[in-house]
PDB file of C-alpha atoms in Angstrom:
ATOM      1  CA  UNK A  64      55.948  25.552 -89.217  1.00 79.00           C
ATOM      2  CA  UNK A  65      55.496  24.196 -92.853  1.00 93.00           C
ATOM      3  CA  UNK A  66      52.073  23.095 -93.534  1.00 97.00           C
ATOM      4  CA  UNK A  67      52.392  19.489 -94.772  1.00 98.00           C
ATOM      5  CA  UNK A  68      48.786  16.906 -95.224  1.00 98.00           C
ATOM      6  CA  UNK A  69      49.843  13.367 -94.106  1.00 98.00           C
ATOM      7  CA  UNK A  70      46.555  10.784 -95.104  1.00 98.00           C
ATOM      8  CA  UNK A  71      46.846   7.707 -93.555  1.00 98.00           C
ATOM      9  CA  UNK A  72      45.618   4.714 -95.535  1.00 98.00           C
ATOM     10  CA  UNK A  73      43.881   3.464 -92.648  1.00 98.00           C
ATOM     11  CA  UNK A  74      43.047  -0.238 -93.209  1.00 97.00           C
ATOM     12  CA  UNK A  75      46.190  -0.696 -93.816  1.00 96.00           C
ATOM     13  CA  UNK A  76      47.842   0.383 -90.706  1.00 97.00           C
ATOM     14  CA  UNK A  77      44.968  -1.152 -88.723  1.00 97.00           C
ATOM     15  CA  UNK A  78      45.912  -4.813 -90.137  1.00 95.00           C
ATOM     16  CA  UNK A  79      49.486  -4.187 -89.386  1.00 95.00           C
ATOM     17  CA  UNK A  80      48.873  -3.025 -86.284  1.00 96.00           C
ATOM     18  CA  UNK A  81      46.896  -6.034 -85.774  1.00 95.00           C
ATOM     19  CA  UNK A  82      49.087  -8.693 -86.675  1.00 94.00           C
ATOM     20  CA  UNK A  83      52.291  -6.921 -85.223  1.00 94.00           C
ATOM     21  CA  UNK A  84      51.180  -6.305 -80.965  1.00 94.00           C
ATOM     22  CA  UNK A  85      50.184  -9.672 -79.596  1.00 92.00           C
ATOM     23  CA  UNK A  86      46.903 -10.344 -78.919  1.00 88.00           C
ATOM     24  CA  UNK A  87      47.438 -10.393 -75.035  1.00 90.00           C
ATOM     25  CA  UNK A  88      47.066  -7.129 -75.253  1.00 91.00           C
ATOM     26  CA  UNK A  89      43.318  -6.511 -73.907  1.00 93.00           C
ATOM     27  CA  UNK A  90      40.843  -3.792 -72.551  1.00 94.00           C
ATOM     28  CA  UNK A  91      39.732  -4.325 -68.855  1.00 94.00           C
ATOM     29  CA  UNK A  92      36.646  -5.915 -70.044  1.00 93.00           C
ATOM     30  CA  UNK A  93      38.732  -8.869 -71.836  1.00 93.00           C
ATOM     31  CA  UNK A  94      37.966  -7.003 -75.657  1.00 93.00           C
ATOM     32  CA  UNK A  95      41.955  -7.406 -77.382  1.00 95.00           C
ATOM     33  CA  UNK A  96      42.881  -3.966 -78.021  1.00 96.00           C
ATOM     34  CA  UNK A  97      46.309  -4.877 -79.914  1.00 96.00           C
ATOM     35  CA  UNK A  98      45.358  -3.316 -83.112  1.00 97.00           C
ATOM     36  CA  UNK A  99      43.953   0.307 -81.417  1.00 97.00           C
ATOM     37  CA  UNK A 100      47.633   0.857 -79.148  1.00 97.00           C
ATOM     38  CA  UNK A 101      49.196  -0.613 -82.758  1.00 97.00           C
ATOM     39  CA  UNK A 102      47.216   1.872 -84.835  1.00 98.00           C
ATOM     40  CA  UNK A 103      48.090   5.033 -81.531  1.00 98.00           C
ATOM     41  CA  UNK A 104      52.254   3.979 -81.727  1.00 98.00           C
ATOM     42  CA  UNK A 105      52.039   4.203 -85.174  1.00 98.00           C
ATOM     43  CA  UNK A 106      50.054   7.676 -85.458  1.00 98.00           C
ATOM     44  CA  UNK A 107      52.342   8.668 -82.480  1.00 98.00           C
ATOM     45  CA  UNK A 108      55.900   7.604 -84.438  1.00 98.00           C
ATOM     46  CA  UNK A 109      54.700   8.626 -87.811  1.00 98.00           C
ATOM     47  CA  UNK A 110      53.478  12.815 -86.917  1.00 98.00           C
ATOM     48  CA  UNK A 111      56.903  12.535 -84.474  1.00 98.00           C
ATOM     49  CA  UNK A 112      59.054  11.772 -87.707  1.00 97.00           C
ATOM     50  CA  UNK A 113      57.411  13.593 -90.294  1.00 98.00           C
ATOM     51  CA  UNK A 114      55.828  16.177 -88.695  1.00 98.00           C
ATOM     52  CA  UNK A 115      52.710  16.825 -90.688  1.00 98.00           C
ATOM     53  CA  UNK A 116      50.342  19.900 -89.718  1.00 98.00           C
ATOM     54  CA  UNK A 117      47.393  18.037 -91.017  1.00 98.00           C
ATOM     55  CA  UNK A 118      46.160  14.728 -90.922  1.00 98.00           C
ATOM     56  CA  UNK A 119      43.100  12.353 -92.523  1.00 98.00           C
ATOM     57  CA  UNK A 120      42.347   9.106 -91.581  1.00 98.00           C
ATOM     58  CA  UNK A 121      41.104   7.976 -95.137  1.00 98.00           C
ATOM     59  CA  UNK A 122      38.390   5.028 -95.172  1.00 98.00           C
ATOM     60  CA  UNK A 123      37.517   2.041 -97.321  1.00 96.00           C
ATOM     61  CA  UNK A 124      33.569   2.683 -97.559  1.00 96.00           C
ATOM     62  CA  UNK A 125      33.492  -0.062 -99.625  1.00 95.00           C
ATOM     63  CA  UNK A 126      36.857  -1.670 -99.909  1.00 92.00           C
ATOM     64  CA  UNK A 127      35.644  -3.776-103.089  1.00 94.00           C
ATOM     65  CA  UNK A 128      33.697  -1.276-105.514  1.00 95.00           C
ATOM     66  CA  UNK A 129      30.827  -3.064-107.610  1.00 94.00           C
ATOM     67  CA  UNK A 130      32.535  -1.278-110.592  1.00 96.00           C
ATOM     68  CA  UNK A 131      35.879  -2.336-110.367  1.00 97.00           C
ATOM     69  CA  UNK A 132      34.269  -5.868-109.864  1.00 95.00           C
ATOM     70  CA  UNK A 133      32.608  -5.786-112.985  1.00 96.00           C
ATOM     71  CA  UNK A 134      35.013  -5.151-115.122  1.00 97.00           C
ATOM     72  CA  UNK A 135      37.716  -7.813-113.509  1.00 96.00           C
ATOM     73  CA  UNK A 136      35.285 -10.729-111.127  1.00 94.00           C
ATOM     74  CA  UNK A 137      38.394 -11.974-109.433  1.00 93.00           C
ATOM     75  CA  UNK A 138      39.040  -8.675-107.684  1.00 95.00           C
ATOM     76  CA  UNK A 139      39.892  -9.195-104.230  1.00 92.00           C
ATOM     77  CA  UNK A 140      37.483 -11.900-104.413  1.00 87.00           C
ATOM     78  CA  UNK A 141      39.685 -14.692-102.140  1.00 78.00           C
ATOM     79  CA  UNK A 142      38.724 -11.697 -99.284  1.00 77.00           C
ATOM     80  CA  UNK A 143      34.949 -11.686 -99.581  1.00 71.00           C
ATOM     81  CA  UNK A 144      33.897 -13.809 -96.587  1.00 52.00           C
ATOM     82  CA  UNK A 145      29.886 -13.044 -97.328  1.00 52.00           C
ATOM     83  CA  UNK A 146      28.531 -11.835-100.622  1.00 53.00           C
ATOM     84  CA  UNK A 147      25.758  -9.515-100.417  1.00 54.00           C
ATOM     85  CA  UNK A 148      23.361  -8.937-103.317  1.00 57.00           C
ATOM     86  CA  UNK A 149      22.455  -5.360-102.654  1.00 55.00           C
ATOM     87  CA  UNK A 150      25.172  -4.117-101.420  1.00 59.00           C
ATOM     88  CA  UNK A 151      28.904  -4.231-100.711  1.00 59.00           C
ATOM     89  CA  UNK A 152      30.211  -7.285 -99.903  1.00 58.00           C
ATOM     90  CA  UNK A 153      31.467  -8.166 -96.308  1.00 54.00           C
ATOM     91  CA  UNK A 154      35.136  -8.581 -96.296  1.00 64.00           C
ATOM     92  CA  UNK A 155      36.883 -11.047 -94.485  1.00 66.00           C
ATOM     93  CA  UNK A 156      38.340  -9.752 -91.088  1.00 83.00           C
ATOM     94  CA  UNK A 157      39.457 -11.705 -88.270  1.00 84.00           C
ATOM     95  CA  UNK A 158      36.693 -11.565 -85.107  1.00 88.00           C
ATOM     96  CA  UNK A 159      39.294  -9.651 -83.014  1.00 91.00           C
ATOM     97  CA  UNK A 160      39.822  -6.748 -85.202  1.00 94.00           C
ATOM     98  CA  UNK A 161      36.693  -6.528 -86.209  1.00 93.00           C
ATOM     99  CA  UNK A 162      35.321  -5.699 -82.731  1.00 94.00           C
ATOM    100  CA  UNK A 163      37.910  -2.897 -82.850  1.00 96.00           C
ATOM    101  CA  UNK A 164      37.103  -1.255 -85.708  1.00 97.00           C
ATOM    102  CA  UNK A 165      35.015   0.939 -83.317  1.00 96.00           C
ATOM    103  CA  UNK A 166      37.171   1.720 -80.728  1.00 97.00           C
ATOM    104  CA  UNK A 167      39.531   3.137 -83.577  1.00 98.00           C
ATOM    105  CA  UNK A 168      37.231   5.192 -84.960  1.00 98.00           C
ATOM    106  CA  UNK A 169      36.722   6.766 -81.555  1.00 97.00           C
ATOM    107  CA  UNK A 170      40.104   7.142 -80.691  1.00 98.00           C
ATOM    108  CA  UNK A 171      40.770   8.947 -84.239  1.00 98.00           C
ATOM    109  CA  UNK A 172      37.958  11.031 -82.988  1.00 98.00           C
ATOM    110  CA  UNK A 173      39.799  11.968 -79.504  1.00 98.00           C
ATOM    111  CA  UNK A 174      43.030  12.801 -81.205  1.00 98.00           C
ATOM    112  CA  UNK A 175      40.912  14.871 -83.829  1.00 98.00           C
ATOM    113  CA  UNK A 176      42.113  13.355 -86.900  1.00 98.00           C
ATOM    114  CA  UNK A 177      38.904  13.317 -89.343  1.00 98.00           C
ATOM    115  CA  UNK A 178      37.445  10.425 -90.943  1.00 98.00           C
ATOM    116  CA  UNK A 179      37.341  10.791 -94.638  1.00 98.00           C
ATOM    117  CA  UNK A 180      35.452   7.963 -97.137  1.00 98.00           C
ATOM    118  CA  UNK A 181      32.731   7.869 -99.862  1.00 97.00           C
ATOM    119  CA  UNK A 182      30.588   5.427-101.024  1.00 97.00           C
ATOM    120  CA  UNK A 183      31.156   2.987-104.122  1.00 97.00           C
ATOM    121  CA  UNK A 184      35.056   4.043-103.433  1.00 98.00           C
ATOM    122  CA  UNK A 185      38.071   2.764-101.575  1.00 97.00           C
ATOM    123  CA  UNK A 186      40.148   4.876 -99.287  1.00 98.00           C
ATOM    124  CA  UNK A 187      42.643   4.297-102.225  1.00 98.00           C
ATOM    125  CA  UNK A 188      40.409   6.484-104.780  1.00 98.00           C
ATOM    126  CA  UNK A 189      39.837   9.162-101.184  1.00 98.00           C
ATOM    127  CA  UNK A 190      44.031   9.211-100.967  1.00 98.00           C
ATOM    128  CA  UNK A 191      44.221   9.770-104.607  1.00 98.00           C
ATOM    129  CA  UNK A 192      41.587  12.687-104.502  1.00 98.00           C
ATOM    130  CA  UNK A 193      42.745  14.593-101.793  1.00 98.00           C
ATOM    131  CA  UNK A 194      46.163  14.197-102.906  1.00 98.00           C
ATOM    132  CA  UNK A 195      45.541  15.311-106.344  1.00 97.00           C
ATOM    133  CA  UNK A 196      43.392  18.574-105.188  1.00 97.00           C
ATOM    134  CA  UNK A 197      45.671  19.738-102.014  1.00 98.00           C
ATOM    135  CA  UNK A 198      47.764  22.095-102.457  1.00 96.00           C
ATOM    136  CA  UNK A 199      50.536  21.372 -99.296  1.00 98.00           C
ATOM    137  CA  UNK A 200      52.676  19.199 -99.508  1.00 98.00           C
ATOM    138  CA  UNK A 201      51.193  15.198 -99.001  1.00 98.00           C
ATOM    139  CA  UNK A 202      52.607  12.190 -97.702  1.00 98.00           C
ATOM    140  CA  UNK A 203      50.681   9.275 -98.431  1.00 98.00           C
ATOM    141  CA  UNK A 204      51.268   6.434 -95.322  1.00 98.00           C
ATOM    142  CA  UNK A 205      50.504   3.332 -96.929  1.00 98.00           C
ATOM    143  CA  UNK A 206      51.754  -0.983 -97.484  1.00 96.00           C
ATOM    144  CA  UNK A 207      49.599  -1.113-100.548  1.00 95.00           C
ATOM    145  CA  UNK A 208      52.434  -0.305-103.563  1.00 95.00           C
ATOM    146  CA  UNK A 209      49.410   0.238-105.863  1.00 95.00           C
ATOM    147  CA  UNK A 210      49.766   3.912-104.349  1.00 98.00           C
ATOM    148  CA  UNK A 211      52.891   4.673-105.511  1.00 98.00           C
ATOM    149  CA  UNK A 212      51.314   5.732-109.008  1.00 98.00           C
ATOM    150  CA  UNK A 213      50.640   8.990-106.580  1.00 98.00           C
ATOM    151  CA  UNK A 214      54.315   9.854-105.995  1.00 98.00           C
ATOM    152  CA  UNK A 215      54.822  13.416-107.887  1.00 98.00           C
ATOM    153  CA  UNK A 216      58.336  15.127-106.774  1.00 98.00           C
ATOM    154  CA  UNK A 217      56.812  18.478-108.722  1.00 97.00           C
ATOM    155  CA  UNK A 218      53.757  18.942-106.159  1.00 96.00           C
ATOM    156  CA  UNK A 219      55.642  17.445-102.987  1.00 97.00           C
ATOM    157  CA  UNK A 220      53.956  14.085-103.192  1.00 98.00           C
ATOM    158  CA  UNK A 221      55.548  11.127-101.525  1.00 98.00           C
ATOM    159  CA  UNK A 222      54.530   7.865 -99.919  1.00 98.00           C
ATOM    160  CA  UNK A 223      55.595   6.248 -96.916  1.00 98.00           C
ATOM    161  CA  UNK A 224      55.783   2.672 -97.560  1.00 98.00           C
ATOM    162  CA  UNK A 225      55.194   0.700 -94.472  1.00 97.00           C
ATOM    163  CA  UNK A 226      55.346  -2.634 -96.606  1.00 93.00           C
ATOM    164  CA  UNK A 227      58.731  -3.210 -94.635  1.00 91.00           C
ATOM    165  CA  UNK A 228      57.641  -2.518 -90.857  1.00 91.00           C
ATOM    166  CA  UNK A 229      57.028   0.723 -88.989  1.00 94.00           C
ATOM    167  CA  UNK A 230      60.918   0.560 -88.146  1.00 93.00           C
ATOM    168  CA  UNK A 231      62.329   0.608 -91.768  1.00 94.00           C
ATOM    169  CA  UNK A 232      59.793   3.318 -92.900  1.00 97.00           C
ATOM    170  CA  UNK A 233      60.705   4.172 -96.927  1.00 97.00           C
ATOM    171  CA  UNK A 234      60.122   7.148 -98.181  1.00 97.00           C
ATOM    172  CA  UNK A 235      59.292   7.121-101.882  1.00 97.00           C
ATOM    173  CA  UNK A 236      60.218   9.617-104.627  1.00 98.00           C
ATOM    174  CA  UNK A 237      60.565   9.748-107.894  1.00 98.00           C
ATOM    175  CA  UNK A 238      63.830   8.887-107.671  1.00 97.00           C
ATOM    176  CA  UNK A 239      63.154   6.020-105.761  1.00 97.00           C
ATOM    177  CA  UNK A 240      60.577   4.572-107.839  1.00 97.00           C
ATOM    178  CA  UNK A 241      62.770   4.605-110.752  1.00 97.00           C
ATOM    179  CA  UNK A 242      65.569   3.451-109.081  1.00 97.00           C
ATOM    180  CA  UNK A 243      63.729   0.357-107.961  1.00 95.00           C
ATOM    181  CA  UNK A 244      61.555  -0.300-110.841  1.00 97.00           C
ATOM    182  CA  UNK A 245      63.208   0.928-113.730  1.00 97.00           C
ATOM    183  CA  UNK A 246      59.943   3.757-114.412  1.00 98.00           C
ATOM    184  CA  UNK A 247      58.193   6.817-113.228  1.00 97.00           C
ATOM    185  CA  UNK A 248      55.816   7.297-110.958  1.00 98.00           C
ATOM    186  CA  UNK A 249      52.834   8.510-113.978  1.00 97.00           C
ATOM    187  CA  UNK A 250      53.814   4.723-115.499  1.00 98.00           C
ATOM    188  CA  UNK A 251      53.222   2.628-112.066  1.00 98.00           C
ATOM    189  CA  UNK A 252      49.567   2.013-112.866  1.00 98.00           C
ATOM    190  CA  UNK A 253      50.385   0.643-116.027  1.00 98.00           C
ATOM    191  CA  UNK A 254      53.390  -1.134-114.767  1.00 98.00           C
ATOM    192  CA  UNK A 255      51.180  -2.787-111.880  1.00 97.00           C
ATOM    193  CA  UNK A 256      48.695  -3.847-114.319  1.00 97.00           C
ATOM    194  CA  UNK A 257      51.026  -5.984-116.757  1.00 98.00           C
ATOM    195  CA  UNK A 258      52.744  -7.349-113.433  1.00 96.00           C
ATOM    196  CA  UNK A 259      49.303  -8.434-111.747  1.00 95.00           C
ATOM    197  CA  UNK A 260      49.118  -8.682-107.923  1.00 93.00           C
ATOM    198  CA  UNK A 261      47.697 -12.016-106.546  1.00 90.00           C
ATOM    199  CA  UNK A 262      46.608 -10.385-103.100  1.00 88.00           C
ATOM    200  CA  UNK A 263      44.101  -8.001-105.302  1.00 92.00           C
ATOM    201  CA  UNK A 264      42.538 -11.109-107.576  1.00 93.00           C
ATOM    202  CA  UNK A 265      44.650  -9.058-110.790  1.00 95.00           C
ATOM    203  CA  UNK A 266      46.035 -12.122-113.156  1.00 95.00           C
ATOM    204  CA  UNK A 267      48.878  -9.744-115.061  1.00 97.00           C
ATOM    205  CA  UNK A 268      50.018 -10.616-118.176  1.00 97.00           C
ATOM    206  CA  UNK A 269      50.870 -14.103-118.371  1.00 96.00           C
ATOM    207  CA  UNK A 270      54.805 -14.600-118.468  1.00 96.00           C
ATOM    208  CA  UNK A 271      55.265 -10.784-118.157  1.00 96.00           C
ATOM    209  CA  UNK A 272      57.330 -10.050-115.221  1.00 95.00           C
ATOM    210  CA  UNK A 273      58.449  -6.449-113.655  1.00 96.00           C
ATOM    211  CA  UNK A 274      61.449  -6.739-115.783  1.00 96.00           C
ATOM    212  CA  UNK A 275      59.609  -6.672-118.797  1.00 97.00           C
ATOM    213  CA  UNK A 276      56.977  -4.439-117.851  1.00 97.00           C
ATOM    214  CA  UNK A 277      59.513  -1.742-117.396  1.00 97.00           C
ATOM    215  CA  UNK A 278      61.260  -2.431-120.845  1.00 97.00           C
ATOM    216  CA  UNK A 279      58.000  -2.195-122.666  1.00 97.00           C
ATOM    217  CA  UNK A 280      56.947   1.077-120.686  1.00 98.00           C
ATOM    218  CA  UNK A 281      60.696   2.419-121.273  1.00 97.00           C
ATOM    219  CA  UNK A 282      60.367   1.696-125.037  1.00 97.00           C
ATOM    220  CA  UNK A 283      56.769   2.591-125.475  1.00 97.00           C
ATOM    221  CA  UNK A 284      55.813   5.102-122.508  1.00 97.00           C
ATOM    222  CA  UNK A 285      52.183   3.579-121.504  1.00 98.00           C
ATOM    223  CA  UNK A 286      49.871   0.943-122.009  1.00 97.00           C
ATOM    224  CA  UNK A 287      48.366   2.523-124.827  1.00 97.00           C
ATOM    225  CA  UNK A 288      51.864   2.375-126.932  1.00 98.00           C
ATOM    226  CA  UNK A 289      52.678  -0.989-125.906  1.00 98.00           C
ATOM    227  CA  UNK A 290      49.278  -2.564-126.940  1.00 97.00           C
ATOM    228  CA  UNK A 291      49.311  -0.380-130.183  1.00 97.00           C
ATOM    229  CA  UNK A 292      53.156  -1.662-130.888  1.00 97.00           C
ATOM    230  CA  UNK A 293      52.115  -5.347-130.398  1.00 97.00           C
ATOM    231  CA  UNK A 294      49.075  -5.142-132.636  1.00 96.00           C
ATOM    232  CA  UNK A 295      51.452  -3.482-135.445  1.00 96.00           C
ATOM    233  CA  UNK A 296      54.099  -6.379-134.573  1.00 94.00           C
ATOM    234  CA  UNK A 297      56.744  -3.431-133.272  1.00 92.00           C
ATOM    235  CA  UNK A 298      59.297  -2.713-130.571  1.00 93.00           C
ATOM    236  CA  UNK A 299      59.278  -6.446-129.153  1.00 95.00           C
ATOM    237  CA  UNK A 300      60.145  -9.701-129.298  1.00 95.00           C
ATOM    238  CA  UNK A 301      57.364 -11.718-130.869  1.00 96.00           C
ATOM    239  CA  UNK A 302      56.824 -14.111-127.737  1.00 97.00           C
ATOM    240  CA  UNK A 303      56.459 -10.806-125.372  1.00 97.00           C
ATOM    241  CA  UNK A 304      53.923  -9.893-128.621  1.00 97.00           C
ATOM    242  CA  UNK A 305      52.130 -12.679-128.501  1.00 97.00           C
ATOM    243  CA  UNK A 306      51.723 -12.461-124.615  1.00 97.00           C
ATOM    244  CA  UNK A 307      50.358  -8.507-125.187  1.00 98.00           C
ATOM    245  CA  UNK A 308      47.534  -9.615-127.701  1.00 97.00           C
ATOM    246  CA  UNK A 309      46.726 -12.739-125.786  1.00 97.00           C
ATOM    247  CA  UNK A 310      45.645 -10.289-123.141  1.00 97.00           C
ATOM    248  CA  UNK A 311      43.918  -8.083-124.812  1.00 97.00           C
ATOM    249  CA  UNK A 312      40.529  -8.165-122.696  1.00 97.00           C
ATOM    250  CA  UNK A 313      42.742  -7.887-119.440  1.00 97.00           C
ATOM    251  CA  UNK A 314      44.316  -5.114-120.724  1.00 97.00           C
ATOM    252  CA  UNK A 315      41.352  -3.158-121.887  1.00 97.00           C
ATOM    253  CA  UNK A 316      39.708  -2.926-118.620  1.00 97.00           C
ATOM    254  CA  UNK A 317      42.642  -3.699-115.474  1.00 97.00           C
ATOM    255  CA  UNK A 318      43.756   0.103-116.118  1.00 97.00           C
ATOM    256  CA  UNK A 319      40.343   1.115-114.819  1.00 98.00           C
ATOM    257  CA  UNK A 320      40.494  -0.935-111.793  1.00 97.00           C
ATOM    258  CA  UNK A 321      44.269  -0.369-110.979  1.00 97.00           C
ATOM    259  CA  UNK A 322      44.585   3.547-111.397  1.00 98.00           C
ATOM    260  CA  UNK A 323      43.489   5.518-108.262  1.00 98.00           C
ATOM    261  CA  UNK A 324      40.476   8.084-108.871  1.00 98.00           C
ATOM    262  CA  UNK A 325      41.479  11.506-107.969  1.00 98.00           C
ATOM    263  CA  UNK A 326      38.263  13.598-109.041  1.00 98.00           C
ATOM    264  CA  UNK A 327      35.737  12.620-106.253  1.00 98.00           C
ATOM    265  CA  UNK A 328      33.711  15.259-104.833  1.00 97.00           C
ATOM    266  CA  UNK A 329      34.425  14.902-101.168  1.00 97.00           C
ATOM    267  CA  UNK A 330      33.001  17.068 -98.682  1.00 95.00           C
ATOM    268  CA  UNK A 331      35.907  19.623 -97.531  1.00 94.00           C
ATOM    269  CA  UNK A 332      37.074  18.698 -94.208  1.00 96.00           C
ATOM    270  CA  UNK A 333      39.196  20.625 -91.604  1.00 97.00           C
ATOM    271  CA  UNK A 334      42.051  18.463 -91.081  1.00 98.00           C
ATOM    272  CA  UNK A 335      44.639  20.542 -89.653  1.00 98.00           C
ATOM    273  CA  UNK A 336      45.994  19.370 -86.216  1.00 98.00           C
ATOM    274  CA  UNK A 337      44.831  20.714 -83.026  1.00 98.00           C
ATOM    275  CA  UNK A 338      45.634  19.902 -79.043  1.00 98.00           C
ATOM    276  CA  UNK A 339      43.271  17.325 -78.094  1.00 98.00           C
ATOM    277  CA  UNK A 340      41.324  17.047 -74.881  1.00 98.00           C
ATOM    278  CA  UNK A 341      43.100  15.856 -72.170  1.00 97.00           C
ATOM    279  CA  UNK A 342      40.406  14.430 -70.392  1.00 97.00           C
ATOM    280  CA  UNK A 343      39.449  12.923 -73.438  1.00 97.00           C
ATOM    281  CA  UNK A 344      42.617  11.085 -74.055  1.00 98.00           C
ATOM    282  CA  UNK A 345      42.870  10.210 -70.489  1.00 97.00           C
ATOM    283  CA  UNK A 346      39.114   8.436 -70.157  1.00 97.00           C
ATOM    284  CA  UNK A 347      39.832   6.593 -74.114  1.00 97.00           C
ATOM    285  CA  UNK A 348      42.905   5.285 -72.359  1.00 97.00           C
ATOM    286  CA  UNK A 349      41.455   3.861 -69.221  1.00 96.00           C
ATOM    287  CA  UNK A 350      38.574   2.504 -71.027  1.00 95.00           C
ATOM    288  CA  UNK A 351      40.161   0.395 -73.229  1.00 95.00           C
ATOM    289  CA  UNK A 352      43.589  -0.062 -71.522  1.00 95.00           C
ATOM    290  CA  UNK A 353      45.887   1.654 -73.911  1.00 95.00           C
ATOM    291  CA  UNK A 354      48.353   2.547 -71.485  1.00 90.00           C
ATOM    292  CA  UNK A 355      50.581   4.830 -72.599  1.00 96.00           C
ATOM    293  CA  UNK A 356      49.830   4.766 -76.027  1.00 97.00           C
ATOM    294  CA  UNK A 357      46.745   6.889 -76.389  1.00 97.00           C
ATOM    295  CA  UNK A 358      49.361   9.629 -74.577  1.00 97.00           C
ATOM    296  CA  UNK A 359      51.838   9.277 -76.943  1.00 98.00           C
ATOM    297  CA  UNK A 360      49.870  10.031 -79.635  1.00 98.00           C
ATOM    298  CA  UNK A 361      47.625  12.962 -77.959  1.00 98.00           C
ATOM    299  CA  UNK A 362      51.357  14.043 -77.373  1.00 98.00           C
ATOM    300  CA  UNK A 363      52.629  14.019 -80.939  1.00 98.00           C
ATOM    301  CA  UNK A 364      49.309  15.637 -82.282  1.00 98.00           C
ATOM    302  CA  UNK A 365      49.643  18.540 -79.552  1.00 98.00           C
ATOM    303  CA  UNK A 366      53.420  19.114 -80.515  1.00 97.00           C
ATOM    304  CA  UNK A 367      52.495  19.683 -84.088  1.00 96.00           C
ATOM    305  CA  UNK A 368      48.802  21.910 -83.251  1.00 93.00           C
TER     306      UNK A 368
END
């Protein structure tokens, strides 16, 4: 059996799973459980198909860091549904998720999949650090495309981009990413900056599309060449110039906030598949009314321990 780390960007999945199993779907108390037996078929399908021998469930701590606010105010902000002043600000998440939030911590805990987040840091920066320092091969499980900057065909990183539903999985390379976007996977970061991304508060540069981004990076490899190209009036058109210098402030801080970190020091974790409990999975089932979820998923852990 091939070792293989699969980290599950876990927000992610639990929204998706939230919005894609109707809400009928309750506990016998009358809690909705849709997004725990969403976030079970998914963990179920996804160790199935790609048969990782170790798994982390990585965590937003605080899915809008103070520091990446600083240096661009709009980030994320249409999400923040309370601002607090000494601390990280509450996101907005719909009632019925919310309350679930604990039940999928616990049932991460039953299939024995750790929990892995850090303070002032997304579960973005946690994917990007454990990714960096492992040395199996990752796959990333993720809809956010901002992770794609990970994608490294040299140290057997991919991503599985659920952006397109858990039945037309993609598997990202570096092929892929250039095949799609015209760069590489080391220029994504930049490319995502000049693009902007209106569900993360990031403005772009105005009139700079994907096309163009991947031109400039094509023509002047990064960031840094494009802005020093502009400012000695080289390589481009003088309207795409123009836009460049307008930017200027953008540009000398949205790098920061876009790139993933990948040096935190996080606690090592043991993260390597094992049976789980039976009992276990059998009581988290009939407590919350997972059916036969919870089973599939104890199943697909067990087949890979």
């Amino acid at each position: 059996m091939t070792d293989r780390l699969m980290l599950l960007d876990t927000a992610s999945l639990y929204f998706r799973a939230f919005y894609g199993v109707p809400d009928t779907v309750k506990a016998p108390d009358g809690r909705p459980v849709n997004a725990v037996r969403g976030l079970l078929d998914m963990i179920g399908k996804l160790v199935t198909t790609y048969e990782p021998t170790h798994v982390i469930a990585c965590w937003d701590d605080d899915w809008r860091p103070q520091w990446r606010v600083d240096l661009i105010p709009s980030y994320k902000a249409h999400r923040v549904a309370q601002v607090i002043e000494t601390g990280a600000d509450v996101e907005e998440i719909p009632d019925p998720l919310e309350t679930q939030i604990p039940m999928i911590r616990e049932a991460l805990g039953v299939l024995g999949i750790p929990i892995v987040g850090i303070a002032e840091h997304e579960a973005d920066d946690v994917i990007g650090t454990l990714a960096t320092q492992s040395d199996i091969p990752v796959d990333v499980v993720t809809g956010d495309r901002d992770l794609f900057q990970l994608v490294d065909d040299a140290r057997g990183v991919r991503v599985i981009y659920t952006g397109r539903g858990m039945s037309n999985l993609e598997e990202l390379t570096d092929s892929l990413i250039t095949q799609k976007y015209g760069i590489l996977p080391a220029q994504y970061a930049d490319f995502a900056v000049m693009r902007g991304d209106a569900s993360d508060g990031l403005p772009g540069v105005a009139g700079v599309g994907e096309k163009t981004a991947a031109t400039l990076l094509a023509a002047h490899g990064d960031l840094s060449g494009i802005r020093a190209a502009a400012e000695a009036g080289e390589g481009m058109s003088a309207g795409v110039r123009a836009k460049i210098l307008a930017a200027a402030d953008y540009l000398a801080v949205a790098p920061t906030v876009v790139e993933v970190v990948r040096t935190l020091d996080l606690a090592p974790v043991d993260a390597r598949l094992r049976e789980p409990d039976a009992a276990a999975v059998t009581a988290l089932a009939d407590a919350w009314g997972l059916g036969a979820s919870a089973q599939r998923a104890a199943d697909a852990v067990a087949a890979r321990a």
